[in-house]
XYZ file of C-alpha atoms in Angstrom:
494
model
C 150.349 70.214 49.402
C 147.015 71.514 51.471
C 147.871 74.336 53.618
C 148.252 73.599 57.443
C 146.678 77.175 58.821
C 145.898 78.230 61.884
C 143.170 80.685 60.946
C 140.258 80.700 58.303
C 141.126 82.627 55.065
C 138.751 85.472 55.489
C 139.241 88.928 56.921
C 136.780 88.677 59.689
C 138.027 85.433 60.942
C 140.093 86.603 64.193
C 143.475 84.813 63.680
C 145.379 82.891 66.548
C 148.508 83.429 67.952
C 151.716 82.237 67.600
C 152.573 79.429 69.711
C 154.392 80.496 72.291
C 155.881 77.256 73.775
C 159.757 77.424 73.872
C 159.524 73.942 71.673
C 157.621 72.732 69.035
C 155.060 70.730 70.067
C 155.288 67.338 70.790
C 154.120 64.874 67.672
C 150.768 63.095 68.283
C 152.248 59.653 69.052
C 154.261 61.406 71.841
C 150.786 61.504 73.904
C 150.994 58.802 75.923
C 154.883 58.170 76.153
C 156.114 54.817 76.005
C 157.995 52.855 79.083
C 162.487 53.273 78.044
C 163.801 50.857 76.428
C 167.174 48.881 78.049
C 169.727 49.322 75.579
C 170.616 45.760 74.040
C 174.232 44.552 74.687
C 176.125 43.817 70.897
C 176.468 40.548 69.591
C 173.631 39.178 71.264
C 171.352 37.032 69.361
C 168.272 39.016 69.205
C 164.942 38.143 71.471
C 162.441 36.332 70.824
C 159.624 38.588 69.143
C 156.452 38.729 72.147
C 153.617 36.920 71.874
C 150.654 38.946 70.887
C 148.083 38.933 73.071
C 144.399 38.500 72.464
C 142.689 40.762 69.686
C 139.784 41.816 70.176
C 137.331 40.633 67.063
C 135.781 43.342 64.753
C 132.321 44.781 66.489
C 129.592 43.518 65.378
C 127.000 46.451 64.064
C 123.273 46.350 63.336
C 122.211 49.145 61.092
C 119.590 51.467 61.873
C 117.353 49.914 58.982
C 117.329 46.878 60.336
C 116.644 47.685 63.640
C 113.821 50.053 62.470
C 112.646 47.251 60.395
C 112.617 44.601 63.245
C 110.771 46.771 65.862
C 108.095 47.282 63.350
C 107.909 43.767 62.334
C 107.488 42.415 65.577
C 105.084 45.208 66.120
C 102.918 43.552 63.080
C 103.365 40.232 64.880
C 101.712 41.505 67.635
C 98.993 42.942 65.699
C 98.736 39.401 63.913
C 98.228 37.785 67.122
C 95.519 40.091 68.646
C 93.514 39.832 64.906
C 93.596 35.537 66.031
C 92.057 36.055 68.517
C 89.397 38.311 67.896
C 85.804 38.056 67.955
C 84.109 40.379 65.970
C 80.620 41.462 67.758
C 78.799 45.146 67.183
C 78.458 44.806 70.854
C 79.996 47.560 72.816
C 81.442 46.075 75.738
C 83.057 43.665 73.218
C 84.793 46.480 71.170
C 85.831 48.115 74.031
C 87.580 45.152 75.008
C 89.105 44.232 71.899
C 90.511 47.672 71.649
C 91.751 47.162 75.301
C 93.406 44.127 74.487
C 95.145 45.845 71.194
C 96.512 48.391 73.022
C 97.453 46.131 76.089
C 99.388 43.512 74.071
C 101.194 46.793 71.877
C 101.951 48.887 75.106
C 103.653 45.844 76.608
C 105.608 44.925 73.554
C 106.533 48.642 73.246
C 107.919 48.358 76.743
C 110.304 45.494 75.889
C 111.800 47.495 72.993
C 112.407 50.710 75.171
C 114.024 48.472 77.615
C 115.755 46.830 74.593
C 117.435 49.989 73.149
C 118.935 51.326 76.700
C 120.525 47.534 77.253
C 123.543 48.638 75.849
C 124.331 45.995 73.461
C 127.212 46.573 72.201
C 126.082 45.506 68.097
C 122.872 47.780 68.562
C 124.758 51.032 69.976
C 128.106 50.297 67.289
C 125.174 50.231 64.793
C 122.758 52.877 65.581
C 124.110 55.398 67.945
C 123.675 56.506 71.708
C 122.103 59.752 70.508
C 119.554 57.952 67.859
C 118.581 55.035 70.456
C 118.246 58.048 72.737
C 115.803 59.537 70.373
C 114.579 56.523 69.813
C 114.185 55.506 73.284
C 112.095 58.626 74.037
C 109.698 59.090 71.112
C 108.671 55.214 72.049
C 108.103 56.131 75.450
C 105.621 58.859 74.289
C 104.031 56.229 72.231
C 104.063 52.864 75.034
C 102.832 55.096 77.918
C 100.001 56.467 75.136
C 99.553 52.882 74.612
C 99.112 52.008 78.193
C 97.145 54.692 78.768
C 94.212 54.217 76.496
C 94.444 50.424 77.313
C 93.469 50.992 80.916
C 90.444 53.809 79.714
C 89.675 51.155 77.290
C 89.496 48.065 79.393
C 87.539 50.126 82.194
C 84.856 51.250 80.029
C 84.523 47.660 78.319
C 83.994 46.661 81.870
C 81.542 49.239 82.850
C 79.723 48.466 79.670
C 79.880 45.200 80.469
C 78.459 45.340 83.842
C 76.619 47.954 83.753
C 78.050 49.744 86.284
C 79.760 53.169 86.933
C 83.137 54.422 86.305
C 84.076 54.891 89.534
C 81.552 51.006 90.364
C 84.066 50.014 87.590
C 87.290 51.237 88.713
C 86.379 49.423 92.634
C 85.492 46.296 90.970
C 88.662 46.027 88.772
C 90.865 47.106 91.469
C 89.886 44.260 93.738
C 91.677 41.798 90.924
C 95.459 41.421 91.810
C 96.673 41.149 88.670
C 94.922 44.616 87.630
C 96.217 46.503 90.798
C 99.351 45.334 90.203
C 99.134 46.951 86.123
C 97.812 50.278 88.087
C 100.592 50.796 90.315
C 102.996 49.780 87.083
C 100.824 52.469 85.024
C 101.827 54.748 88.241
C 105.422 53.974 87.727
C 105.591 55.023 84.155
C 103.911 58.033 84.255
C 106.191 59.208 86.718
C 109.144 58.334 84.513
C 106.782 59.922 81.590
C 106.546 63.554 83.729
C 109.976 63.432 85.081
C 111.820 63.065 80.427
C 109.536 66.326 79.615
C 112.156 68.718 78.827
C 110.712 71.771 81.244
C 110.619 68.880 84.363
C 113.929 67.100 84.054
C 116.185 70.936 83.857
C 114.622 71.350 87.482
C 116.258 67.531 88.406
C 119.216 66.482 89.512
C 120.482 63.849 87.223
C 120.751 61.041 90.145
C 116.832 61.766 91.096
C 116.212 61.543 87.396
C 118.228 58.236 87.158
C 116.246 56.623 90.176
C 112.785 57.774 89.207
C 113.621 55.787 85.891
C 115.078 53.078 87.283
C 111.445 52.886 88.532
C 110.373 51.798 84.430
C 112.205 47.843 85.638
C 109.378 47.560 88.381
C 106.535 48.714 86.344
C 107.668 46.475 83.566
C 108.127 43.876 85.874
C 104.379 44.569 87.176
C 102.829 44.764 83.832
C 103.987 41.476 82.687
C 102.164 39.920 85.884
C 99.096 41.293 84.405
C 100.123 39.953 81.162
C 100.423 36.753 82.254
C 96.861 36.412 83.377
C 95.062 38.351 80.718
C 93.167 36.103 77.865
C 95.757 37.249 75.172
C 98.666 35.666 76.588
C 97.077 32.958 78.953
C 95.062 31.951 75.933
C 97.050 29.474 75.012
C 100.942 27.579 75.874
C 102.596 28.868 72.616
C 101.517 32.017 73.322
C 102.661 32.457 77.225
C 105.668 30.700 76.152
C 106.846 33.188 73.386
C 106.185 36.771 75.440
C 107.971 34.579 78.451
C 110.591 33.988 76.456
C 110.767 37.341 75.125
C 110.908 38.948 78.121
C 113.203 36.944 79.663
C 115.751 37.589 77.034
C 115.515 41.175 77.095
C 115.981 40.844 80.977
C 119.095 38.618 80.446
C 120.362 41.538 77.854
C 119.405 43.862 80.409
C 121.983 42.024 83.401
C 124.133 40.998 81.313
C 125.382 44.349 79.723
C 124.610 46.776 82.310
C 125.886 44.772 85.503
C 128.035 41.451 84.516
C 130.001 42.899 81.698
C 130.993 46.409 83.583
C 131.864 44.612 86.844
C 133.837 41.621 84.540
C 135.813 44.628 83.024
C 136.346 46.301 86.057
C 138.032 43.228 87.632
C 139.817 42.407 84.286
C 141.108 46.159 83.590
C 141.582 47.502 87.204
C 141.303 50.976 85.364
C 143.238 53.947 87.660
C 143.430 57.445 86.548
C 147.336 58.058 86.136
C 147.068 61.615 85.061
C 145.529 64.822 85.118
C 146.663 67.428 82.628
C 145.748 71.104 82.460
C 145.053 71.489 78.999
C 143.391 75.206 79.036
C 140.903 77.504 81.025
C 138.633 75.197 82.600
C 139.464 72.312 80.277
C 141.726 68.833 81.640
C 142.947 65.970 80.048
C 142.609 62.431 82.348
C 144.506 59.429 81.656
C 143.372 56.182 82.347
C 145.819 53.483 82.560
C 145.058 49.782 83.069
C 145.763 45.764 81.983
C 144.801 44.848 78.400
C 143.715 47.860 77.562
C 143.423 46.940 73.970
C 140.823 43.942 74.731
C 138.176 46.651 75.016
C 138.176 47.539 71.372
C 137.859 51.024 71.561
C 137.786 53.180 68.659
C 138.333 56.278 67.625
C 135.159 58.127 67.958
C 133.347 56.618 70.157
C 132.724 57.374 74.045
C 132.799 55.172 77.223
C 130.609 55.706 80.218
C 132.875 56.657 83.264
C 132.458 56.414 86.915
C 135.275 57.506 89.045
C 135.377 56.069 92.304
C 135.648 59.002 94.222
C 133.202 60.879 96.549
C 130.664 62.991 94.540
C 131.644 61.322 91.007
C 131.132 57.406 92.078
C 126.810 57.741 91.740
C 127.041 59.259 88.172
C 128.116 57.689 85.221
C 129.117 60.288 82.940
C 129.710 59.804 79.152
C 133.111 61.169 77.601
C 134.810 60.756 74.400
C 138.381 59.354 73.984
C 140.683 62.066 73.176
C 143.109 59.983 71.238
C 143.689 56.616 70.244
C 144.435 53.911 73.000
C 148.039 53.755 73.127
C 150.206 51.864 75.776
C 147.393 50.246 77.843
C 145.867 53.908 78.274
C 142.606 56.008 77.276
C 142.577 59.363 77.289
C 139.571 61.666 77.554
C 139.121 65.748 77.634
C 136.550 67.365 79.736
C 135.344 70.997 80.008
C 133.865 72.010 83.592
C 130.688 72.707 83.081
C 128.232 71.433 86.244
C 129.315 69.757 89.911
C 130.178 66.165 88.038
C 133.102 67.741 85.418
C 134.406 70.094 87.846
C 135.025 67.540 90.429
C 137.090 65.984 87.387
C 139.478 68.344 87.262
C 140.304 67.317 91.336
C 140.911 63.553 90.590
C 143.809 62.373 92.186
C 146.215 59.756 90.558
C 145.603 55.713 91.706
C 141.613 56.680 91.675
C 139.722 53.722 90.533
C 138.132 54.574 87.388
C 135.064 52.105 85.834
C 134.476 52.501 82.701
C 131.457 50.900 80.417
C 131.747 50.858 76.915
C 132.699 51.598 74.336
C 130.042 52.722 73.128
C 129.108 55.279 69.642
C 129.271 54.704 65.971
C 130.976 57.705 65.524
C 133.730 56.101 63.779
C 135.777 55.168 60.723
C 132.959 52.403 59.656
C 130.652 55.348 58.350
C 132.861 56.592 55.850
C 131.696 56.075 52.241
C 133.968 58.544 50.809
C 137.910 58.810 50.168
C 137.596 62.447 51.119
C 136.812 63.235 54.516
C 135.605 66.456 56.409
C 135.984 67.219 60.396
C 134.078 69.659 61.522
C 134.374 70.557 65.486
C 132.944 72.739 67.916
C 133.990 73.616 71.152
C 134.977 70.361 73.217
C 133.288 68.263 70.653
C 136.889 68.640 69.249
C 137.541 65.411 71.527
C 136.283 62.606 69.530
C 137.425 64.774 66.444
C 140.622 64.996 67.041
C 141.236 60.697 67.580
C 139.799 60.268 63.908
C 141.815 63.259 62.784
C 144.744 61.388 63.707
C 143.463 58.133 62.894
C 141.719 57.907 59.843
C 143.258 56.873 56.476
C 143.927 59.273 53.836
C 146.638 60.889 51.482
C 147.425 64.769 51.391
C 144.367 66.700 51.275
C 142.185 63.567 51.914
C 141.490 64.706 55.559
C 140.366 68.202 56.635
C 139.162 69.953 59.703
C 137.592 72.884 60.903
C 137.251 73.764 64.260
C 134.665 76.599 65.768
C 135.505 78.266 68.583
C 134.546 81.585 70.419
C 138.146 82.781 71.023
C 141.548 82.080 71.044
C 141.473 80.582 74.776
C 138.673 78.371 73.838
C 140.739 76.298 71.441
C 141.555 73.056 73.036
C 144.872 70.404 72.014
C 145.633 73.568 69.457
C 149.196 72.173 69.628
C 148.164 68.105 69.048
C 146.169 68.981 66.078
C 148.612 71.262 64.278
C 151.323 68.590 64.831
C 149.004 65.705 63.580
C 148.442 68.601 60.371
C 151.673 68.930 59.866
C 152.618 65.121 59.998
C 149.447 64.029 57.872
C 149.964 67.524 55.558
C 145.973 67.552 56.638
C 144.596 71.076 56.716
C 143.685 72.658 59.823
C 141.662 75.651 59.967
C 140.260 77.457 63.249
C 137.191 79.422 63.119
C 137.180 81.901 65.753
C 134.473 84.510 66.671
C 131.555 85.093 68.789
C 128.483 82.885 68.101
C 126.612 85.959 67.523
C 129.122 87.875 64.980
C 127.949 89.470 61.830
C 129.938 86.841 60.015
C 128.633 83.418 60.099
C 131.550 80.708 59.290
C 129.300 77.874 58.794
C 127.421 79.351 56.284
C 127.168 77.413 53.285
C 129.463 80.045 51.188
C 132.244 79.805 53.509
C 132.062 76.183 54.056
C 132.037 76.017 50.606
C 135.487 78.259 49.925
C 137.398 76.319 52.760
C 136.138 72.999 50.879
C 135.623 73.787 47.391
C 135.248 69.968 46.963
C 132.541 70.121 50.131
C 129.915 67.921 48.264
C 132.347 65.134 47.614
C 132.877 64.833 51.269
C 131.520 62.393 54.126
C 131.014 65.139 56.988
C 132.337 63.954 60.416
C 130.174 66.737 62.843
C 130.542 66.733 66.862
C 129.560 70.285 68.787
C 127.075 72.072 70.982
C 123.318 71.004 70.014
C 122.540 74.811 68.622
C 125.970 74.768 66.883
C 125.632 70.923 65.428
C 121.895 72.063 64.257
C 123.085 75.111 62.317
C 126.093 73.242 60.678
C 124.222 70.843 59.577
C 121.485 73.001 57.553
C 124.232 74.679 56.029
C 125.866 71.334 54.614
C 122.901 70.552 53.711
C 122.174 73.791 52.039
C 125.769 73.701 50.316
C 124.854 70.210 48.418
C 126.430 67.785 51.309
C 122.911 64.688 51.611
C 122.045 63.663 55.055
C 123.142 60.420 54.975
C 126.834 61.685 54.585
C 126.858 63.837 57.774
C 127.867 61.682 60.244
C 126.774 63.253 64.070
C 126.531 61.825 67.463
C 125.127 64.226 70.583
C 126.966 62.113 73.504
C 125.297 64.203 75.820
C 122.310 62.120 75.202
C 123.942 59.050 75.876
């Protein structure tokens, strides 16, 4: 039988505490206590079972791969239709303008697949991840507004070589075209959203000025495909307008249709209220969400839902937390440390507050496992979407293990739901406590290695602080574990 411990087998791990509660804690499935049941009177034929409601079909996923492989092809399609077109000349107006047109029909299509990974779709983010389209999302920013960019220097000097004017002759003349102001002050709006994702520039903004200033990328895209519209590329020809038409107008219906229609149809479906707020340790609270049909949403353990509590100071920020624990009795459950204005006003949520809540969202879950044993490996409050597939996923004795990093004792958080779900599962548990900074490092690859002498024949489940994620995951690397069996999602990207 694998030990259930409370503390890592090594002398400079600092051990926890007894439990001091005057019971034992409460078993996992006790979370979210069920409604009494009325006794049934004897000799009573028994009821007729309940009819099951609605269940919810399996999620659709689109692997990374694929996804990678699409953007690119379409990419080449693009290519293939500006190489059509072409003229070839040595002349240098006409080779500025074909690169101008290159870029131009590139930076436009790399607009519709930035807009295309942050529509939510629920296949593409089951598939991929928040935190990879995140990444995603930005490093193809860098590259459409480079795109843009050296379309407009392009299409300017083809112009000026064409006319022999001036740059600044140029610049006048071009700006007196509608179409062409209306791509500046689009190039305008996406710089500003360009400035305002640099790391050093958005720690200086509040998240809601962020939000708006990006909100801004709609209208520029919006403007740039008026320009499209009347450049020779597109207006060349009816199949032509008719395909980037059509492709833009089903990215815009994506776009409405997950991020407004399906939220607000939930909302009115659900009627989500928060029913509780539990302490659950220094600075950390547990909030349950109750609501109709719960189950319809398909949540799973692992992934992450995007709330917005209708309160004053919460209702203008959708923030993204982890479930907690399995939905259970028409109720989700989520953990949240206080760290800025947005999670400490969480802790003063009242019960009855209408919650909405957009999702769910994250592959984090049992569909990435490749392997029958399974490693957990926590830090901090990334125990939250942890501890759901600790209770969750399948396994025999000694399938399922977890480790847990944390600075202290008091940092631990649902220390009493995880050694119950241990002991019930005969799972081991071990906490890893000491300061980040210690002379003993607990994720090195030697010590992962003698808690999980086995460590290579696991699938790696790994949620935690960005520094402490980054670290673990060189030393499972180090200590034989590949990357493609370290399973990670940063939901503070999301």
């Amino acid at each position: 039988m694998p030990d259930v411990t409370t503390e890592a087998s090594h002398p400079l791990y600092i051990p926890l505490a007894p439990l001091t509660a005057p019971r034992a804690p409460a078993p996992p499935l006790a979370a979210f206590p069920a409604a009494p049941q009325a006794p049934v009177a004897p000799r009573r034929p028994p009821a007729a079972p309940p009819v099951p409601g609605p269940v919810p079909l399996p999620a659709l996923r689109l692997a990374p791969e694929r996804l990678r492989a699409g953007i690119v092809a379409g990419a080449g399609t693009v290519g293939l239709l500006w190489g059509l077109q072409a003229r070839p000349s040595a002349r240098l107006d006409v080779l500025f303008a074909s690169g101008a047109h290159l870029t131009g029909l590139l930076g436009g299509y790399g607009v519709l697949v930035l807009l295309l990974l942050m529509a939510r779709v629920p296949a593409v983010e089951h598939g991929v991840g928040a935190d990879r389209l995140a990444r995603w999302h930005a490093l193809g920013g860098r590259y459409a507004l480079g795109l843009v960019a050296a379309h407009a220097v392009l299409a300017l000097c083809g112009h000026a070589a064409h006319t022999r004017a001036d740059l600044v002759a140029a610049t006048g003349d071009l700006l007196s075209y509608g179409a062409i102001a209306a791509a500046t002050a689009g190039t305008a709006l996406f710089a500003a959203v360009g400035i305002t994702s640099a790391r050093s520039v958005r720690r200086r903004l509040r998240h809601e000025t962020w939000r708006a200033v990006h909100l801004g990328a709609l209208l520029a895209a919006a403007l740039g495909f008026v320009h499209q519209l009347a450049g020779p590329d597109v207006a060349g020809g009816p199949l032509t307008r008719w395909l980037w038409s059509l492709a833009h107008a089903v990215v815009a219906v994506l776009l409405v249709w997950y991020r407004l229609v399906v939220p607000a149809r939930a909302a009115l479906r659900h009627d989500l209220r928060v029913a509780e707020v539990r302490d659950e340790g220094p600075g950390v609270v547990s909030v349950l969400v109750r609501g109709r049909g719960v189950e319809q949403l398909g949540a799973e353990p692992g992934q992450f839902f995007r709330w917005r509590f209708l309160r004053r100071g919460l209702w203008a920020t959708a923030l993204p937390f982890s479930l907690s624990a399995p939905v259970r009795d028409d109720t989700l459950r989520i953990t949240v440390k206080a760290r800025g204005d947005h999670t400490r006003r969480v802790r003063r949520l009242r019960p009855g507050t209408r919650v909405l809540a957009s999702g769910p969202f994250g592959a984090l879950t049992a569909h990435r496992r490749t392997r029958r044993k399974v490693l957990l490996l926590a830090g901090g409050v990334g125990i939250t979407p942890l501890r759901a597939l600790f209770e969750t996923l399948p396994g025999g004795p000694g399938d399922v293990t977890l480790l847990y990093r944390a600075s202290d004792a008091s940092a631990v958080v649902l220390r009493g739901e995880l050694e119950a779900i241990a002991r019930e599962r005969r799972a081991a548990l071990h906490f890893l406590l000491g300061p980040s900074d210690g002379s003993f490092d607990p994720l090195a690859p030697r010590a992962l290695r003698h808690l999980v002498p086995d460590l290579a024949a696991h699938d790696v489940y790994l949620c935690g602080p960005p520094a402490m994620a980054r670290a673990a995951t060189a030393s499972l690397r180090r200590a034989g574990v590949p990357a493609s069996r370290i399973h990670s999602e940063d939901f503070a990207h999301a």
